[in-house]
CSV table of C-alpha atoms in Angstrom, one decimal:
chain,number,residue,atom,x,y,z
R,8,MET,CA,-52.4,21.3,-36.7
R,9,ALA,CA,-50.8,24.2,-36.7
R,10,LEU,CA,-46.8,24.5,-37.3
R,11,SER,CA,-46.4,26.8,-34.8
R,12,THR,CA,-47.3,24.0,-31.9
R,13,ALA,CA,-46.3,21.0,-34.0
R,14,ALA,CA,-42.7,22.6,-33.4
R,15,ALA,CA,-42.9,22.7,-29.7
R,16,ILE,CA,-44.4,19.3,-29.3
R,17,VAL,CA,-41.1,17.6,-31.5
R,18,SER,CA,-38.5,20.2,-30.1
R,19,GLU,CA,-37.8,21.0,-26.8
R,20,HIS,CA,-36.2,24.1,-27.7
R,21,VAL,CA,-39.3,25.6,-28.9
R,22,THR,CA,-42.0,27.0,-26.7
R,23,THR,CA,-45.4,28.4,-28.3
R,24,ASP,CA,-48.1,30.8,-27.3
R,25,VAL,CA,-51.2,31.0,-29.0
R,26,VAL,CA,-53.2,34.1,-28.4
R,27,MET,CA,-56.7,34.7,-29.2
R,28,VAL,CA,-56.9,38.4,-30.6
R,29,ASN,CA,-60.6,38.8,-29.2
R,30,LEU,CA,-59.8,38.4,-25.8
R,31,PHE,CA,-56.1,39.8,-25.9
R,32,PRO,CA,-56.0,42.7,-28.8
R,33,TYR,CA,-52.9,44.6,-27.4
R,34,ARG,CA,-50.6,41.7,-28.6
R,35,ALA,CA,-51.9,42.4,-32.4
R,36,VAL,CA,-51.6,46.2,-31.6
R,37,ARG,CA,-47.9,45.6,-30.5
R,38,TYR,CA,-46.8,43.6,-33.1
R,39,GLN,CA,-48.7,45.4,-35.6
R,40,ALA,CA,-50.2,42.2,-36.8
R,41,ASP,CA,-53.4,43.3,-39.1
R,42,ASP,CA,-53.7,39.7,-40.6
R,43,VAL,CA,-53.8,36.1,-38.6
R,44,PRO,CA,-52.3,34.2,-38.2
R,45,THR,CA,-49.3,36.1,-37.4
R,46,THR,CA,-46.2,34.4,-35.7
R,47,VAL,CA,-43.7,36.9,-33.5
R,48,ILE,CA,-40.5,34.9,-33.6
R,49,ASP,CA,-38.5,35.7,-30.2
R,50,GLY,CA,-40.3,39.2,-29.9
R,51,ARG,CA,-40.2,40.1,-33.6
R,52,LYS,CA,-42.9,39.7,-36.2
R,53,GLY,CA,-41.6,36.8,-38.1
R,54,ILE,CA,-44.4,35.3,-40.4
R,55,VAL,CA,-47.6,36.6,-41.5
R,56,GLY,CA,-50.5,34.2,-42.6
R,57,SER,CA,-49.9,30.6,-43.6
R,58,VAL,CA,-46.7,29.8,-45.4
R,59,PRO,CA,-45.3,26.1,-46.3
R,60,GLU,CA,-43.6,24.0,-44.1
R,61,ALA,CA,-40.0,24.4,-45.3
R,62,ALA,CA,-40.4,28.2,-45.0
R,63,TYR,CA,-42.2,28.3,-41.5
R,64,VAL,CA,-39.1,26.1,-40.0
R,65,GLY,CA,-36.8,28.0,-41.8
R,66,ALA,CA,-37.8,30.7,-40.2
R,67,ILE,CA,-37.8,29.2,-36.7
R,68,VAL,CA,-34.0,28.0,-37.8
R,69,ALA,CA,-32.9,31.7,-39.2
R,70,ALA,CA,-34.2,33.0,-36.0
R,71,ALA,CA,-32.1,30.9,-33.8
R,72,ALA,CA,-29.3,31.2,-35.9
R,73,GLY,CA,-29.5,35.0,-35.4
R,74,ASP,CA,-31.0,36.0,-38.6
R,75,VAL,CA,-34.4,37.0,-38.1
R,76,CYS,CA,-34.1,39.4,-40.9
R,77,ARG,CA,-34.7,36.4,-43.5
R,78,SER,CA,-37.9,35.3,-42.3
R,79,GLU,CA,-39.5,38.6,-43.7
R,80,ARG,CA,-37.6,37.5,-46.8
R,81,MET,CA,-39.2,34.3,-46.8
R,82,ARG,CA,-42.6,35.8,-46.6
N,21,MET,CA,-69.6,20.8,-36.0
N,22,ILE,CA,-66.9,19.2,-34.7
N,23,ASP,CA,-67.0,15.7,-33.1
N,24,ILE,CA,-64.7,16.0,-29.8
N,25,GLU,CA,-65.9,12.7,-28.8
N,26,ARG,CA,-64.6,11.2,-32.2
N,27,THR,CA,-61.3,13.2,-32.6
N,28,LEU,CA,-59.7,12.2,-28.9
N,29,GLY,CA,-61.5,8.8,-28.6
N,30,ASP,CA,-57.9,7.0,-29.7
N,31,LEU,CA,-55.1,9.3,-27.5
N,32,ALA,CA,-52.3,7.6,-27.2
N,33,GLY,CA,-51.1,8.4,-24.0
N,34,PRO,CA,-51.8,11.0,-21.2
N,35,VAL,CA,-52.6,14.8,-21.3
N,36,THR,CA,-52.7,17.0,-19.0
N,37,LEU,CA,-54.8,20.6,-19.3
N,38,ARG,CA,-53.8,23.1,-16.4
N,39,TYR,CA,-56.2,26.3,-16.8
N,40,TYR,CA,-55.3,29.1,-14.9
N,41,THR,CA,-58.0,31.6,-14.6
N,42,SER,CA,-59.4,34.4,-12.8
N,43,ASP,CA,-61.5,33.4,-9.1
N,44,VAL,CA,-64.0,36.0,-10.3
N,45,GLU,CA,-65.9,34.1,-12.8
N,46,SER,CA,-66.9,35.8,-16.2
N,47,TRP,CA,-69.4,34.7,-19.1
N,48,TYR,CA,-65.6,34.2,-20.9
N,49,SER,CA,-64.1,32.3,-18.2
N,50,ALA,CA,-67.1,30.0,-17.7
N,51,ALA,CA,-67.4,29.1,-21.4
N,52,GLU,CA,-64.0,28.3,-21.3
N,53,ARG,CA,-64.0,26.0,-18.4
N,54,SER,CA,-67.4,24.0,-19.6
N,55,LEU,CA,-65.3,23.6,-22.9
N,56,LEU,CA,-62.3,22.2,-21.1
N,57,GLU,CA,-64.6,20.1,-18.9
N,58,ARG,CA,-66.1,18.9,-22.0
N,59,ILE,CA,-62.9,17.9,-23.5
N,60,ALA,CA,-61.7,15.9,-20.4
N,61,GLY,CA,-65.0,14.4,-19.9
N,62,VAL,CA,-64.5,12.3,-23.4
N,63,SER,CA,-61.1,10.5,-22.3
N,64,PRO,CA,-59.9,9.3,-19.4
N,65,LYS,CA,-56.4,9.8,-20.6
N,66,ILE,CA,-56.8,13.7,-20.4
N,67,ARG,CA,-56.7,15.4,-16.5
N,68,LEU,CA,-58.0,18.7,-16.0
N,69,GLU,CA,-56.8,21.0,-13.4
N,70,ILE,CA,-58.2,24.0,-12.5
N,71,HIS,CA,-56.6,26.8,-11.0
N,72,ALA,CA,-58.7,29.7,-10.3
N,73,GLY,CA,-57.3,32.8,-8.2
N,74,ARG,CA,-55.8,35.7,-7.8
N,75,TRP,CA,-52.3,36.9,-10.0
N,76,ASP,CA,-49.3,35.5,-8.2
N,77,PRO,CA,-46.2,36.6,-10.2
N,78,GLU,CA,-44.1,34.3,-8.3
N,79,ARG,CA,-46.5,31.1,-9.7
N,80,GLU,CA,-47.1,32.5,-13.0
N,81,ALA,CA,-43.4,32.4,-13.8
N,82,ALA,CA,-42.8,29.4,-12.4
N,83,VAL,CA,-45.3,28.1,-14.8
N,84,GLY,CA,-44.5,29.9,-17.4
N,85,ILE,CA,-47.9,31.9,-18.2
N,86,ALA,CA,-48.0,35.5,-19.1
N,87,ARG,CA,-51.4,36.3,-18.4
N,88,THR,CA,-54.6,34.7,-17.6
N,89,PRO,CA,-56.9,32.8,-18.8
N,90,ALA,CA,-54.3,30.4,-19.9
N,91,ILE,CA,-54.1,26.9,-20.8
N,92,VAL,CA,-50.7,24.8,-20.1
N,93,VAL,CA,-50.6,21.7,-22.4
N,94,ALA,CA,-48.5,18.8,-21.5
N,95,GLY,CA,-48.0,15.2,-22.4
N,96,GLU,CA,-45.3,13.0,-20.9
N,97,ARG,CA,-43.5,16.7,-20.5
N,98,ASP,CA,-44.1,19.9,-20.5
N,99,THR,CA,-44.3,21.1,-24.0
N,100,GLY,CA,-44.2,24.4,-23.6
N,101,ILE,CA,-47.5,25.6,-25.3
N,102,ARG,CA,-49.6,28.0,-23.8
N,103,TYR,CA,-53.2,28.7,-25.0
N,104,TYR,CA,-54.4,32.3,-23.9
N,105,GLY,CA,-57.9,32.6,-24.6
N,106,LEU,CA,-61.0,30.3,-25.9
N,107,PRO,CA,-60.0,27.9,-28.6
N,108,ASP,CA,-63.3,28.2,-30.5
N,109,GLY,CA,-64.5,27.6,-33.9
N,110,TYR,CA,-61.3,26.4,-36.4
N,111,GLU,CA,-59.0,27.4,-33.5
N,112,LEU,CA,-60.9,24.3,-31.5
N,113,GLU,CA,-60.1,21.8,-34.4
N,114,ILE,CA,-56.4,23.2,-34.3
N,115,PHE,CA,-56.2,22.7,-30.3
N,116,LEU,CA,-58.1,19.0,-30.5
N,117,GLY,CA,-55.4,18.0,-33.0
N,118,VAL,CA,-52.4,19.6,-30.6
N,119,LEU,CA,-54.2,17.2,-27.8
N,120,ARG,CA,-53.7,14.2,-29.9
N,121,ALA,CA,-50.0,15.1,-30.8
N,122,VAL,CA,-49.1,16.0,-27.3
N,123,SER,CA,-50.6,12.5,-26.4
N,124,GLY,CA,-48.0,10.5,-28.8
N,125,HIS,CA,-49.6,10.7,-32.1
N,126,ALA,CA,-46.7,12.3,-33.9
N,127,PRO,CA,-47.5,15.6,-35.5
N,128,ALA,CA,-47.6,15.9,-39.5
N,129,LEU,CA,-44.2,17.4,-40.3
N,130,SER,CA,-41.4,15.8,-42.3
N,131,ALA,CA,-38.5,14.2,-41.1
N,132,GLU,CA,-36.1,17.1,-42.3
N,133,SER,CA,-38.4,19.8,-40.1
N,134,VAL,CA,-38.4,17.6,-37.2
N,135,ALA,CA,-34.5,17.1,-37.2
N,136,CYS,CA,-33.8,20.8,-37.9
N,137,LEU,CA,-36.2,21.8,-34.9
N,138,ARG,CA,-34.4,19.4,-32.8
N,139,ALA,CA,-31.2,20.7,-33.3
N,140,LEU,CA,-31.7,24.2,-33.2
N,141,PRO,CA,-28.8,26.1,-31.4
N,142,ARG,CA,-30.8,27.9,-28.3
N,143,PRO,CA,-34.1,28.2,-27.7
N,144,VAL,CA,-36.9,30.0,-29.4
N,145,HIS,CA,-40.2,31.4,-28.7
N,146,LEU,CA,-43.2,31.5,-31.0
N,147,GLU,CA,-46.3,33.4,-30.1
N,148,VAL,CA,-49.2,33.1,-32.5
N,149,ILE,CA,-51.5,35.8,-32.8
N,150,VAL,CA,-54.8,34.1,-33.8
N,151,SER,CA,-58.7,34.7,-34.5
N,152,PRO,CA,-61.3,32.4,-32.9
N,153,THR,CA,-63.2,32.2,-36.0
């Protein structure tokens, strides 16, 4: 299963919206999401494409710690 | 072809799907409703609630949805997972996996990842933009 939903299942601190781009294309436009999947973390484009679990969780942890930019470096 | 019956045949616990949609049916909402009814029909552990109505800001805020159609996925607790749109194609396979995990089958995350996610110092919201292909 997807890491985004798995994160929400194991942690009460994580909520996850899964948005079908065909029905809500404006969400992709808003975040300039040219590729899928794109994960937006707290309203900021965070992870593009499929990445290893450690990198994905690391990006979430970094965002929670206030270092969202780190997730861009982890791509 | 995804075998829904086989995938959801051994759910560990209850799963509730709350489907919020417009009271004016469209081809899209009919397809989504049909899929959810089919999913709910394969296991007595799945409860489907259909809320068809006009946009109600107070209710949607209380439920925690941003737009419709929306599917709220809950198990023993509200997982905070919201699906916006019909999870078709590969996304259906992932959606069924979510239902299994919500029912109590632990998702395949490492113990280290689980510990990190549970120790987050504040809430984090993810929005994942996907294509149902």
